[in-house]
PDB file of C-alpha atoms in Angstrom:
ATOM      1  CA  MET A   1      11.593  38.724 -22.124  1.00  0.00           C
ATOM      2  CA  THR A   2       8.128  37.149 -22.028  1.00  0.00           C
ATOM      3  CA  LEU A   3       7.651  34.178 -19.747  1.00  0.00           C
ATOM      4  CA  LYS A   4       5.507  31.401 -21.136  1.00  0.00           C
ATOM      5  CA  THR A   5       3.195  29.750 -18.647  1.00  0.00           C
ATOM      6  CA  LYS A   6       2.360  26.131 -19.332  1.00  0.00           C
ATOM      7  CA  LEU A   7      -1.359  25.539 -19.291  1.00  0.00           C
ATOM      8  CA  PRO A   8      -2.617  22.625 -17.191  1.00  0.00           C
ATOM      9  CA  SER A   9      -3.878  19.527 -18.921  1.00  0.00           C
ATOM     10  CA  PHE A  10      -7.355  18.234 -18.169  1.00  0.00           C
ATOM     11  CA  VAL A  11      -8.979  14.843 -17.692  1.00  0.00           C
ATOM     12  CA  ALA A  12     -12.592  14.185 -18.658  1.00  0.00           C
ATOM     13  CA  VAL A  13     -14.408  12.518 -15.761  1.00  0.00           C
ATOM     14  CA  PRO A  14     -17.763  10.782 -16.402  1.00  0.00           C
ATOM     15  CA  SER A  15     -20.585  12.628 -14.622  1.00  0.00           C
ATOM     16  CA  GLU A  16     -21.770   9.352 -13.093  1.00  0.00           C
ATOM     17  CA  ILE A  17     -18.611   9.140 -10.992  1.00  0.00           C
ATOM     18  CA  ILE A  18     -19.404  12.460  -9.341  1.00  0.00           C
ATOM     19  CA  ASP A  19     -23.181  12.053  -9.210  1.00  0.00           C
ATOM     20  CA  GLU A  20     -23.371   8.492  -7.909  1.00  0.00           C
ATOM     21  CA  HIS A  21     -19.985   7.407  -6.557  1.00  0.00           C
ATOM     22  CA  LEU A  22     -18.226  10.433  -5.066  1.00  0.00           C
ATOM     23  CA  GLY A  23     -19.961   9.988  -1.747  1.00  0.00           C
ATOM     24  CA  LYS A  24     -19.703   6.220  -1.425  1.00  0.00           C
ATOM     25  CA  ALA A  25     -16.477   5.259  -3.214  1.00  0.00           C
ATOM     26  CA  SER A  26     -13.355   5.239  -1.039  1.00  0.00           C
ATOM     27  CA  GLY A  27     -10.508   7.670  -1.562  1.00  0.00           C
ATOM     28  CA  LEU A  28      -8.403   4.894  -3.057  1.00  0.00           C
ATOM     29  CA  TYR A  29     -11.146   3.948  -5.531  1.00  0.00           C
ATOM     30  CA  ILE A  30     -11.300   7.569  -6.692  1.00  0.00           C
ATOM     31  CA  LYS A  31      -7.513   7.738  -7.077  1.00  0.00           C
ATOM     32  CA  VAL A  32      -7.463   4.533  -9.115  1.00  0.00           C
ATOM     33  CA  ILE A  33     -10.183   5.639 -11.541  1.00  0.00           C
ATOM     34  CA  LEU A  34      -8.563   9.066 -11.978  1.00  0.00           C
ATOM     35  CA  TYR A  35      -5.240   7.422 -12.809  1.00  0.00           C
ATOM     36  CA  ILE A  36      -6.904   5.091 -15.323  1.00  0.00           C
ATOM     37  CA  LEU A  37      -8.793   7.959 -16.965  1.00  0.00           C
ATOM     38  CA  ARG A  38      -5.590   9.989 -17.165  1.00  0.00           C
ATOM     39  CA  THR A  39      -3.403   7.237 -18.648  1.00  0.00           C
ATOM     40  CA  ASN A  40      -6.055   5.123 -20.380  1.00  0.00           C
ATOM     41  CA  LYS A  41      -4.192   2.077 -19.018  1.00  0.00           C
ATOM     42  CA  ILE A  42      -5.293  -0.602 -16.582  1.00  0.00           C
ATOM     43  CA  ASP A  43      -2.107  -1.968 -15.035  1.00  0.00           C
ATOM     44  CA  PRO A  44      -2.565  -2.904 -11.339  1.00  0.00           C
ATOM     45  CA  PRO A  45       1.172  -3.300 -10.473  1.00  0.00           C
ATOM     46  CA  VAL A  46       2.008   0.095 -11.956  1.00  0.00           C
ATOM     47  CA  ILE A  47      -0.960   1.815 -10.300  1.00  0.00           C
ATOM     48  CA  ALA A  48      -0.068   0.147  -6.980  1.00  0.00           C
ATOM     49  CA  ALA A  49       3.491   1.465  -7.243  1.00  0.00           C
ATOM     50  CA  VAL A  50       2.307   5.001  -8.022  1.00  0.00           C
ATOM     51  CA  LEU A  51      -0.180   5.024  -5.124  1.00  0.00           C
ATOM     52  CA  SER A  52       2.056   3.002  -2.750  1.00  0.00           C
ATOM     53  CA  VAL A  53      -0.685   0.479  -1.976  1.00  0.00           C
ATOM     54  CA  PRO A  54      -0.966  -3.318  -2.372  1.00  0.00           C
ATOM     55  CA  VAL A  55      -1.795  -4.602  -5.860  1.00  0.00           C
ATOM     56  CA  SER A  56      -4.775  -6.477  -4.388  1.00  0.00           C
ATOM     57  CA  ASP A  57      -6.330  -3.166  -3.298  1.00  0.00           C
ATOM     58  CA  VAL A  58      -5.965  -1.753  -6.810  1.00  0.00           C
ATOM     59  CA  GLU A  59      -7.557  -4.888  -8.273  1.00  0.00           C
ATOM     60  CA  GLU A  60     -10.422  -4.491  -5.804  1.00  0.00           C
ATOM     61  CA  ALA A  61     -10.950  -0.887  -6.983  1.00  0.00           C
ATOM     62  CA  ILE A  62     -10.921  -1.990 -10.629  1.00  0.00           C
ATOM     63  CA  ARG A  63     -13.586  -4.606  -9.865  1.00  0.00           C
ATOM     64  CA  TYR A  64     -15.691  -1.900  -8.212  1.00  0.00           C
ATOM     65  CA  TRP A  65     -15.560   0.401 -11.255  1.00  0.00           C
ATOM     66  CA  THR A  66     -16.168  -2.505 -13.618  1.00  0.00           C
ATOM     67  CA  SER A  67     -19.222  -3.770 -11.742  1.00  0.00           C
ATOM     68  CA  SER A  68     -20.602  -0.230 -11.593  1.00  0.00           C
ATOM     69  CA  GLY A  69     -20.325   0.071 -15.378  1.00  0.00           C
ATOM     70  CA  ILE A  70     -17.792   2.915 -15.390  1.00  0.00           C
ATOM     71  CA  LEU A  71     -15.089   0.699 -16.899  1.00  0.00           C
ATOM     72  CA  PRO A  72     -16.076  -1.534 -19.833  1.00  0.00           C
ATOM     73  CA  ALA A  73     -15.666  -5.153 -18.759  1.00  0.00           C
ATOM     74  CA  GLN A  74     -14.254  -6.380 -22.085  1.00  0.00           C
ATOM     75  CA  GLU A  75     -11.553  -3.707 -22.193  1.00  0.00           C
ATOM     76  CA  VAL A  76     -10.635  -4.336 -18.547  1.00  0.00           C
ATOM     77  CA  GLU A  77     -10.303  -8.064 -19.222  1.00  0.00           C
ATOM     78  CA  ARG A  78      -8.232  -7.418 -22.358  1.00  0.00           C
ATOM     79  CA  GLN A  79      -5.782  -5.091 -20.612  1.00  0.00           C
ATOM     80  CA  LEU A  80      -5.458  -7.299 -17.535  1.00  0.00           C
ATOM     81  CA  GLU A  81      -4.747 -10.338 -19.695  1.00  0.00           C
ATOM     82  CA  SER A  82      -2.172  -8.369 -21.669  1.00  0.00           C
ATOM     83  CA  GLY A  83      -0.561  -7.247 -18.420  1.00  0.00           C
ATOM     84  CA  LYS A  84      -0.328 -10.828 -17.138  1.00  0.00           C
ATOM     85  CA  LYS A  85       1.473 -11.876 -20.321  1.00  0.00           C
ATOM     86  CA  GLN A  86       3.926  -9.001 -19.997  1.00  0.00           C
ATOM     87  CA  GLN A  87       4.587  -9.878 -16.338  1.00  0.00           C
ATOM     88  CA  ALA A  88       5.203 -13.500 -17.289  1.00  0.00           C
ATOM     89  CA  GLN A  89       7.706 -12.378 -19.912  1.00  0.00           C
ATOM     90  CA  ALA A  90       9.358  -9.985 -17.452  1.00  0.00           C
ATOM     91  CA  ALA A  91       9.712 -12.818 -14.955  1.00  0.00           C
ATOM     92  CA  GLN A  92      11.878 -14.678 -17.478  1.00  0.00           C
ATOM     93  CA  PRO A  93      15.589 -13.777 -17.543  1.00  0.00           C
ATOM     94  CA  PRO A  94      16.338 -11.131 -20.185  1.00  0.00           C
ATOM     95  CA  ARG A  95      17.813 -12.770 -23.277  1.00  0.00           C
ATOM     96  CA  THR A  96      21.028 -10.798 -23.471  1.00  0.00           C
ATOM     97  CA  GLY A  97      23.541 -13.146 -24.969  1.00  0.00           C
ATOM     98  CA  SER A  98      23.669 -16.236 -22.808  1.00  0.00           C
ATOM     99  CA  ALA A  99      21.773 -14.801 -19.842  1.00  0.00           C
ATOM    100  CA  GLN A 100      20.515 -17.405 -17.396  1.00  0.00           C
ATOM    101  CA  SER A 101      18.568 -17.489 -14.152  1.00  0.00           C
ATOM    102  CA  PRO A 102      20.386 -16.660 -10.881  1.00  0.00           C
ATOM    103  CA  GLU A 103      20.513 -20.342  -9.951  1.00  0.00           C
ATOM    104  CA  THR A 104      21.962 -21.566 -13.255  1.00  0.00           C
ATOM    105  CA  VAL A 105      24.293 -18.724 -14.234  1.00  0.00           C
ATOM    106  CA  ASP A 106      27.604 -20.090 -15.515  1.00  0.00           C
ATOM    107  CA  SER A 107      30.267 -20.224 -12.793  1.00  0.00           C
ATOM    108  CA  SER A 108      33.015 -18.874 -15.077  1.00  0.00           C
ATOM    109  CA  HIS A 109      30.835 -15.821 -15.799  1.00  0.00           C
ATOM    110  CA  PHE A 110      30.404 -15.315 -12.056  1.00  0.00           C
ATOM    111  CA  LYS A 111      34.170 -15.459 -11.433  1.00  0.00           C
ATOM    112  CA  VAL A 112      34.737 -12.717 -14.006  1.00  0.00           C
ATOM    113  CA  SER A 113      31.929 -10.604 -12.502  1.00  0.00           C
ATOM    114  CA  ALA A 114      33.281 -11.018  -8.988  1.00  0.00           C
ATOM    115  CA  ASP A 115      36.414  -9.144  -9.996  1.00  0.00           C
ATOM    116  CA  ARG A 116      34.434  -5.949 -10.596  1.00  0.00           C
ATOM    117  CA  GLU A 117      34.606  -3.366  -7.819  1.00  0.00           C
ATOM    118  CA  GLU A 118      30.813  -2.839  -7.872  1.00  0.00           C
ATOM    119  CA  VAL A 119      30.214  -6.566  -7.430  1.00  0.00           C
ATOM    120  CA  ARG A 120      32.706  -6.786  -4.585  1.00  0.00           C
ATOM    121  CA  PHE A 121      30.986  -3.846  -2.869  1.00  0.00           C
ATOM    122  CA  LEU A 122      27.566  -5.456  -3.312  1.00  0.00           C
ATOM    123  CA  LEU A 123      28.511  -8.886  -1.992  1.00  0.00           C
ATOM    124  CA  THR A 124      30.614  -7.565   0.895  1.00  0.00           C
ATOM    125  CA  THR A 125      27.931  -5.101   2.013  1.00  0.00           C
ATOM    126  CA  ALA A 126      25.179  -7.705   1.741  1.00  0.00           C
ATOM    127  CA  GLU A 127      27.186 -10.055   3.978  1.00  0.00           C
ATOM    128  CA  GLN A 128      27.675  -7.269   6.525  1.00  0.00           C
ATOM    129  CA  ILE A 129      23.950  -6.486   6.612  1.00  0.00           C
ATOM    130  CA  LEU A 130      22.905 -10.135   6.836  1.00  0.00           C
ATOM    131  CA  GLY A 131      25.622 -10.861   9.374  1.00  0.00           C
ATOM    132  CA  ARG A 132      26.733 -14.056   7.654  1.00  0.00           C
ATOM    133  CA  PRO A 133      28.572 -15.289   4.564  1.00  0.00           C
ATOM    134  CA  LEU A 134      26.528 -15.504   1.368  1.00  0.00           C
ATOM    135  CA  SER A 135      25.923 -18.884  -0.185  1.00  0.00           C
ATOM    136  CA  SER A 136      27.008 -19.409  -3.783  1.00  0.00           C
ATOM    137  CA  THR A 137      23.361 -19.257  -4.870  1.00  0.00           C
ATOM    138  CA  GLU A 138      22.903 -15.909  -3.110  1.00  0.00           C
ATOM    139  CA  GLN A 139      26.115 -14.530  -4.594  1.00  0.00           C
ATOM    140  CA  LYS A 140      25.108 -15.508  -8.119  1.00  0.00           C
ATOM    141  CA  GLY A 141      21.590 -14.218  -7.500  1.00  0.00           C
ATOM    142  CA  PHE A 142      22.717 -10.733  -6.439  1.00  0.00           C
ATOM    143  CA  VAL A 143      25.084 -10.532  -9.413  1.00  0.00           C
ATOM    144  CA  PHE A 144      22.217 -11.596 -11.655  1.00  0.00           C
ATOM    145  CA  PHE A 145      20.039  -8.715 -10.474  1.00  0.00           C
ATOM    146  CA  LEU A 146      22.975  -6.344 -10.886  1.00  0.00           C
ATOM    147  CA  GLU A 147      23.965  -7.381 -14.404  1.00  0.00           C
ATOM    148  CA  GLU A 148      20.896  -8.889 -16.038  1.00  0.00           C
ATOM    149  CA  TYR A 149      18.152  -6.760 -14.470  1.00  0.00           C
ATOM    150  CA  ASP A 150      20.477  -3.738 -14.391  1.00  0.00           C
ATOM    151  CA  LEU A 151      19.605  -2.811 -10.806  1.00  0.00           C
ATOM    152  CA  PRO A 152      22.348  -0.624  -9.257  1.00  0.00           C
ATOM    153  CA  ALA A 153      24.337  -2.097  -6.376  1.00  0.00           C
ATOM    154  CA  ASP A 154      23.134   0.549  -3.923  1.00  0.00           C
ATOM    155  CA  VAL A 155      19.497  -0.216  -4.795  1.00  0.00           C
ATOM    156  CA  ILE A 156      20.047  -3.938  -4.165  1.00  0.00           C
ATOM    157  CA  VAL A 157      21.725  -3.103  -0.859  1.00  0.00           C
ATOM    158  CA  MET A 158      18.725  -0.967   0.119  1.00  0.00           C
ATOM    159  CA  ALA A 159      16.424  -3.925  -0.582  1.00  0.00           C
ATOM    160  CA  VAL A 160      18.558  -6.175   1.652  1.00  0.00           C
ATOM    161  CA  GLU A 161      18.484  -3.572   4.445  1.00  0.00           C
ATOM    162  CA  PHE A 162      14.713  -3.130   4.170  1.00  0.00           C
ATOM    163  CA  CYS A 163      14.070  -6.877   4.323  1.00  0.00           C
ATOM    164  CA  CYS A 164      16.366  -7.367   7.302  1.00  0.00           C
ATOM    165  CA  MET A 165      14.762  -4.430   9.089  1.00  0.00           C
ATOM    166  CA  HIS A 166      11.477  -6.322   8.954  1.00  0.00           C
ATOM    167  CA  ASP A 167      12.938  -9.746   9.820  1.00  0.00           C
ATOM    168  CA  ARG A 168      12.743 -11.024   6.246  1.00  0.00           C
ATOM    169  CA  GLY A 169      16.439 -11.507   5.660  1.00  0.00           C
ATOM    170  CA  ASN A 170      16.150 -14.693   3.617  1.00  0.00           C
ATOM    171  CA  TYR A 171      17.222 -14.635  -0.002  1.00  0.00           C
ATOM    172  CA  ARG A 172      13.884 -15.896  -1.314  1.00  0.00           C
ATOM    173  CA  TYR A 173      12.071 -12.866   0.112  1.00  0.00           C
ATOM    174  CA  ILE A 174      14.819 -10.434  -0.949  1.00  0.00           C
ATOM    175  CA  SER A 175      14.825 -11.754  -4.519  1.00  0.00           C
ATOM    176  CA  LYS A 176      11.037 -11.487  -4.678  1.00  0.00           C
ATOM    177  CA  LEU A 177      11.242  -7.843  -3.613  1.00  0.00           C
ATOM    178  CA  LEU A 178      13.983  -7.109  -6.161  1.00  0.00           C
ATOM    179  CA  ALA A 179      11.959  -8.758  -8.934  1.00  0.00           C
ATOM    180  CA  GLY A 180       9.009  -6.591  -7.925  1.00  0.00           C
ATOM    181  CA  TRP A 181      11.158  -3.460  -8.011  1.00  0.00           C
ATOM    182  CA  TYR A 182      12.361  -4.390 -11.487  1.00  0.00           C
ATOM    183  CA  GLU A 183       8.779  -4.789 -12.724  1.00  0.00           C
ATOM    184  CA  GLN A 184       7.730  -1.486 -11.151  1.00  0.00           C
ATOM    185  CA  GLY A 185      10.725   0.434 -12.493  1.00  0.00           C
ATOM    186  CA  ILE A 186      12.209   1.094  -9.061  1.00  0.00           C
ATOM    187  CA  ASN A 187      15.809   1.274 -10.246  1.00  0.00           C
ATOM    188  CA  THR A 188      17.298   4.387  -8.654  1.00  0.00           C
ATOM    189  CA  HIS A 189      18.250   5.355  -5.111  1.00  0.00           C
ATOM    190  CA  PRO A 190      15.481   8.029  -4.795  1.00  0.00           C
ATOM    191  CA  LEU A 191      12.778   5.651  -6.062  1.00  0.00           C
ATOM    192  CA  ALA A 192      13.897   2.890  -3.707  1.00  0.00           C
ATOM    193  CA  GLU A 193      14.087   5.387  -0.855  1.00  0.00           C
ATOM    194  CA  GLU A 194      10.515   6.558  -1.524  1.00  0.00           C
ATOM    195  CA  TYR A 195       9.244   2.960  -1.685  1.00  0.00           C
ATOM    196  CA  ILE A 196      10.909   2.151   1.642  1.00  0.00           C
ATOM    197  CA  ARG A 197       9.559   5.340   3.221  1.00  0.00           C
ATOM    198  CA  THR A 198       5.956   4.688   2.198  1.00  0.00           C
ATOM    199  CA  GLN A 199       6.062   0.987   3.071  1.00  0.00           C
ATOM    200  CA  THR A 200       7.700   1.675   6.446  1.00  0.00           C
ATOM    201  CA  GLU A 201       5.030   4.295   7.174  1.00  0.00           C
ATOM    202  CA  ARG A 202       2.287   1.843   6.192  1.00  0.00           C
ATOM    203  CA  LEU A 203       3.720  -0.947   8.326  1.00  0.00           C
ATOM    204  CA  THR A 204       4.135   1.439  11.277  1.00  0.00           C
ATOM    205  CA  HIS A 205       0.499   2.525  11.045  1.00  0.00           C
ATOM    206  CA  GLU A 206      -0.692  -1.071  10.821  1.00  0.00           C
ATOM    207  CA  ALA A 207       1.412  -2.055  13.843  1.00  0.00           C
ATOM    208  CA  GLU A 208      -0.023   0.868  15.841  1.00  0.00           C
ATOM    209  CA  VAL A 209      -3.591  -0.174  15.060  1.00  0.00           C
ATOM    210  CA  MET A 210      -2.938  -3.847  15.813  1.00  0.00           C
ATOM    211  CA  GLU A 211      -1.514  -2.919  19.210  1.00  0.00           C
ATOM    212  CA  ALA A 212      -4.337  -0.477  19.976  1.00  0.00           C
ATOM    213  CA  PHE A 213      -6.995  -3.017  18.961  1.00  0.00           C
ATOM    214  CA  GLY A 214      -5.306  -5.903  20.777  1.00  0.00           C
ATOM    215  CA  ILE A 215      -4.789  -7.937  17.586  1.00  0.00           C
ATOM    216  CA  LYS A 216      -2.104 -10.492  18.401  1.00  0.00           C
ATOM    217  CA  ASN A 217      -2.873 -13.909  16.960  1.00  0.00           C
ATOM    218  CA  ARG A 218      -3.597 -13.031  13.343  1.00  0.00           C
ATOM    219  CA  GLY A 219      -2.591 -10.697  10.560  1.00  0.00           C
ATOM    220  CA  LEU A 220      -4.628  -7.963   8.922  1.00  0.00           C
ATOM    221  CA  THR A 221      -6.919  -8.603   5.982  1.00  0.00           C
ATOM    222  CA  THR A 222      -6.817  -6.533   2.804  1.00  0.00           C
ATOM    223  CA  ALA A 223     -10.008  -4.798   3.928  1.00  0.00           C
ATOM    224  CA  ASN A 224      -8.434  -3.986   7.315  1.00  0.00           C
ATOM    225  CA  ARG A 225      -5.414  -2.422   5.599  1.00  0.00           C
ATOM    226  CA  LYS A 226      -7.697  -0.384   3.360  1.00  0.00           C
ATOM    227  CA  TYR A 227      -9.485   1.075   6.383  1.00  0.00           C
ATOM    228  CA  ILE A 228      -6.198   1.881   8.146  1.00  0.00           C
ATOM    229  CA  MET A 229      -4.807   3.642   5.079  1.00  0.00           C
ATOM    230  CA  GLN A 230      -7.989   5.706   4.817  1.00  0.00           C
ATOM    231  CA  TRP A 231      -7.872   6.698   8.494  1.00  0.00           C
ATOM    232  CA  TYR A 232      -4.280   7.899   8.319  1.00  0.00           C
ATOM    233  CA  GLN A 233      -3.921   9.162   4.748  1.00  0.00           C
ATOM    234  CA  ASP A 234      -7.393  10.385   3.767  1.00  0.00           C
ATOM    235  CA  TYR A 235      -8.586  11.593   7.168  1.00  0.00           C
ATOM    236  CA  GLY A 236      -5.203  12.582   8.614  1.00  0.00           C
ATOM    237  CA  PHE A 237      -5.931  11.033  12.015  1.00  0.00           C
ATOM    238  CA  ASN A 238      -3.295   9.740  14.427  1.00  0.00           C
ATOM    239  CA  ILE A 239      -3.397   6.637  16.594  1.00  0.00           C
ATOM    240  CA  GLU A 240      -4.768   8.559  19.591  1.00  0.00           C
ATOM    241  CA  ILE A 241      -7.956   9.468  17.724  1.00  0.00           C
ATOM    242  CA  ILE A 242      -8.214   6.014  16.144  1.00  0.00           C
ATOM    243  CA  ARG A 243      -7.950   4.484  19.625  1.00  0.00           C
ATOM    244  CA  MET A 244     -10.789   6.734  20.825  1.00  0.00           C
ATOM    245  CA  ALA A 245     -12.974   5.453  17.975  1.00  0.00           C
ATOM    246  CA  TYR A 246     -12.028   1.870  18.866  1.00  0.00           C
ATOM    247  CA  GLU A 247     -12.987   2.399  22.512  1.00  0.00           C
ATOM    248  CA  ARG A 248     -16.350   3.878  21.532  1.00  0.00           C
ATOM    249  CA  ALA A 249     -17.076   1.003  19.191  1.00  0.00           C
ATOM    250  CA  VAL A 250     -16.391  -1.507  21.965  1.00  0.00           C
ATOM    251  CA  ASP A 251     -18.539   0.501  24.401  1.00  0.00           C
ATOM    252  CA  GLN A 252     -21.443   0.797  21.975  1.00  0.00           C
ATOM    253  CA  ILE A 253     -21.575  -2.591  20.223  1.00  0.00           C
ATOM    254  CA  GLY A 254     -19.220  -4.721  22.302  1.00  0.00           C
ATOM    255  CA  GLN A 255     -16.953  -5.491  19.355  1.00  0.00           C
ATOM    256  CA  ALA A 256     -13.976  -3.990  17.526  1.00  0.00           C
ATOM    257  CA  SER A 257     -15.609  -3.857  14.103  1.00  0.00           C
ATOM    258  CA  PHE A 258     -13.450  -2.164  11.468  1.00  0.00           C
ATOM    259  CA  PRO A 259     -16.516  -0.973   9.482  1.00  0.00           C
ATOM    260  CA  TYR A 260     -18.128   0.503  12.607  1.00  0.00           C
ATOM    261  CA  ILE A 261     -14.898   2.202  13.708  1.00  0.00           C
ATOM    262  CA  GLY A 262     -14.532   3.492  10.161  1.00  0.00           C
ATOM    263  CA  LYS A 263     -18.011   5.069  10.365  1.00  0.00           C
ATOM    264  CA  ILE A 264     -17.143   6.803  13.632  1.00  0.00           C
ATOM    265  CA  LEU A 265     -13.944   8.208  12.134  1.00  0.00           C
ATOM    266  CA  GLN A 266     -15.726   9.198   8.920  1.00  0.00           C
ATOM    267  CA  ASN A 267     -18.270  11.102  11.017  1.00  0.00           C
ATOM    268  CA  TRP A 268     -15.534  12.907  12.947  1.00  0.00           C
ATOM    269  CA  HIS A 269     -13.754  13.765   9.711  1.00  0.00           C
ATOM    270  CA  LYS A 270     -16.919  15.238   8.196  1.00  0.00           C
ATOM    271  CA  MET A 271     -17.416  17.329  11.351  1.00  0.00           C
ATOM    272  CA  GLY A 272     -13.886  18.725  10.989  1.00  0.00           C
ATOM    273  CA  PHE A 273     -12.512  17.166  14.161  1.00  0.00           C
ATOM    274  CA  LYS A 274      -8.712  17.033  14.097  1.00  0.00           C
ATOM    275  CA  THR A 275      -7.707  16.517  17.741  1.00  0.00           C
ATOM    276  CA  PRO A 276      -9.044  14.614  20.782  1.00  0.00           C
ATOM    277  CA  GLU A 277     -10.022  17.987  22.233  1.00  0.00           C
ATOM    278  CA  ASP A 278     -12.210  18.676  19.178  1.00  0.00           C
ATOM    279  CA  ILE A 279     -14.002  15.380  19.753  1.00  0.00           C
ATOM    280  CA  LEU A 280     -14.565  16.043  23.457  1.00  0.00           C
ATOM    281  CA  ARG A 281     -15.886  19.534  22.722  1.00  0.00           C
ATOM    282  CA  GLY A 282     -18.253  17.946  20.212  1.00  0.00           C
ATOM    283  CA  ASP A 283     -19.475  15.629  22.973  1.00  0.00           C
ATOM    284  CA  VAL A 284     -20.173  18.595  25.226  1.00  0.00           C
ATOM    285  CA  LYS A 285     -22.243  20.314  22.537  1.00  0.00           C
ATOM    286  CA  LYS A 286     -24.103  17.097  21.797  1.00  0.00           C
ATOM    287  CA  ASN A 287     -24.867  16.571  25.476  1.00  0.00           C
ATOM    288  CA  THR A 288     -25.886  20.140  26.277  1.00  0.00           C
ATOM    289  CA  GLY A 289     -29.358  19.991  27.718  1.00  0.00           C
ATOM    290  CA  GLY A 290     -28.974  16.979  29.990  1.00  0.00           C
ATOM    291  CA  GLY A 291     -27.495  14.260  27.799  1.00  0.00           C
ATOM    292  CA  GLY A 292     -24.560  13.664  30.104  1.00  0.00           C
ATOM    293  CA  LYS A 293     -21.576  11.481  29.388  1.00  0.00           C
ATOM    294  CA  SER A 294     -21.479   7.738  29.096  1.00  0.00           C
ATOM    295  CA  SER A 295     -20.208   5.605  31.933  1.00  0.00           C
ATOM    296  CA  SER A 296     -16.970   5.108  30.043  1.00  0.00           C
ATOM    297  CA  GLY A 297     -16.310   8.850  30.094  1.00  0.00           C
ATOM    298  CA  THR A 298     -16.015   9.015  26.319  1.00  0.00           C
ATOM    299  CA  GLY A 299     -19.230  10.924  25.683  1.00  0.00           C
ATOM    300  CA  SER A 300     -22.321  10.081  23.682  1.00  0.00           C
ATOM    301  CA  PRO A 301     -22.238   7.655  20.741  1.00  0.00           C
ATOM    302  CA  SER A 302     -20.468   9.082  17.693  1.00  0.00           C
ATOM    303  CA  TYR A 303     -22.443   6.954  15.260  1.00  0.00           C
ATOM    304  CA  ASP A 304     -25.968   5.674  15.797  1.00  0.00           C
ATOM    305  CA  VAL A 305     -26.078   1.883  16.034  1.00  0.00           C
ATOM    306  CA  GLU A 306     -29.510   1.593  14.436  1.00  0.00           C
ATOM    307  CA  ALA A 307     -28.506   3.881  11.572  1.00  0.00           C
ATOM    308  CA  PHE A 308     -25.430   1.728  11.078  1.00  0.00           C
ATOM    309  CA  ALA A 309     -27.592  -1.414  10.850  1.00  0.00           C
ATOM    310  CA  ARG A 310     -30.029   0.250   8.450  1.00  0.00           C
ATOM    311  CA  GLN A 311     -27.191   0.838   6.000  1.00  0.00           C
ATOM    312  CA  GLY A 312     -26.694  -2.906   5.744  1.00  0.00           C
ATOM    313  CA  PHE A 313     -23.466  -3.277   7.723  1.00  0.00           C
ATOM    314  CA  ASP A 314     -22.929  -6.385   9.784  1.00  0.00           C
ATOM    315  CA  LEU A 315     -21.457  -6.176  13.233  1.00  0.00           C
ATOM    316  CA  PRO A 316     -18.889  -8.972  12.867  1.00  0.00           C
ATOM    317  CA  ASP A 317     -16.370 -10.341  15.288  1.00  0.00           C
ATOM    318  CA  LEU A 318     -12.936  -8.779  15.237  1.00  0.00           C
ATOM    319  CA  ASP A 319     -12.130  -9.060  11.556  1.00  0.00           C
TER     320      ASP A 319
END
C-alpha cells in the first residue's frame, strides 16, 4: 500500500514586504497581511477572531499595509464597506418565520419554548451563575440566542460564566458578547473554550503589566495592548523580565514609556536573552573593562537614549 503525502500549499508574498517591512512591521502586522494574502479577504472581525486580538488592532494593521501601498486602497475600501453591510444584516434578527428581537419576542412563543428541557437547563443554570432570578427580558433574550441564533445552551452558559468572572454580569454585556460570538462563528464548546482561554490569558497579562507599571487610575490604550501582546506572545517574556525593562526605563529616562520599554525588550529578544540571569550576564559582559553597574544595580543601559531619540520616538508621560 502506497501512502500519499499531501503537498503543502504556498502563498505568494510581495518582495516589498520582506525587503522593506519585515524589520519594522510588528508581528501582528505580518500575521494580518499573511492571512489576507492567503484568503484574499479583508474582514477585520474574522481576522481578529482567528488571531485572538481586538478588531481595532486588525484595522490598524490594515491601515498600515494600505498606506504603505501593499494593499490597494480601493479594494480595501470595497471589502470593508461590504463587510459593514453584512454585519448590519447579521445584527438584524434572522427572518425565520415570525422571528423577532429578544425584547419583542411573542410571549406565547416563549411559554412553548420554556417547556423544552434545553431551555430549562439554560435559564436555571444562568440564574445559578448570576446568583439571582432572571428578568423576563433576560429570559426571552437567552431563548432568542438559543433558537434564533442557534447557539447551543452550553455555549451561552459559558458566555455568562466568562462575563461574571470578569465582573460583567449584566445582560447588556452578555448579549453583546453572544452577538459577537455569533458573528465570529463561535458556536461550539471547543471554540468558546478557546476564545475564553485566549481572552483570559490576554487579560491576565494586561493586569500583570498594569500592576508592575503602577497603572491604577486609567485603562490601557490599544497601542499599550499591542505592546503587551508582542512582549508575551512574540518575544515569549514573562512579567519578571518585563518588570526589569520597566525599571531600567524609569532609571534611564525617568518615565514608564511603553515605546522605550518595548525597545529594551526588543533588544533583549534580538540578543537571545530568555531569563533574568541571561540579562545580568549580558550586563557583566557589557561592563567588562571598568563600566561598572548603575546605582540601581540593574546594570548599564539596555537601549541608548540618544539612539532612541534619533529614531524619532517621543518620550511621553505614562501612556
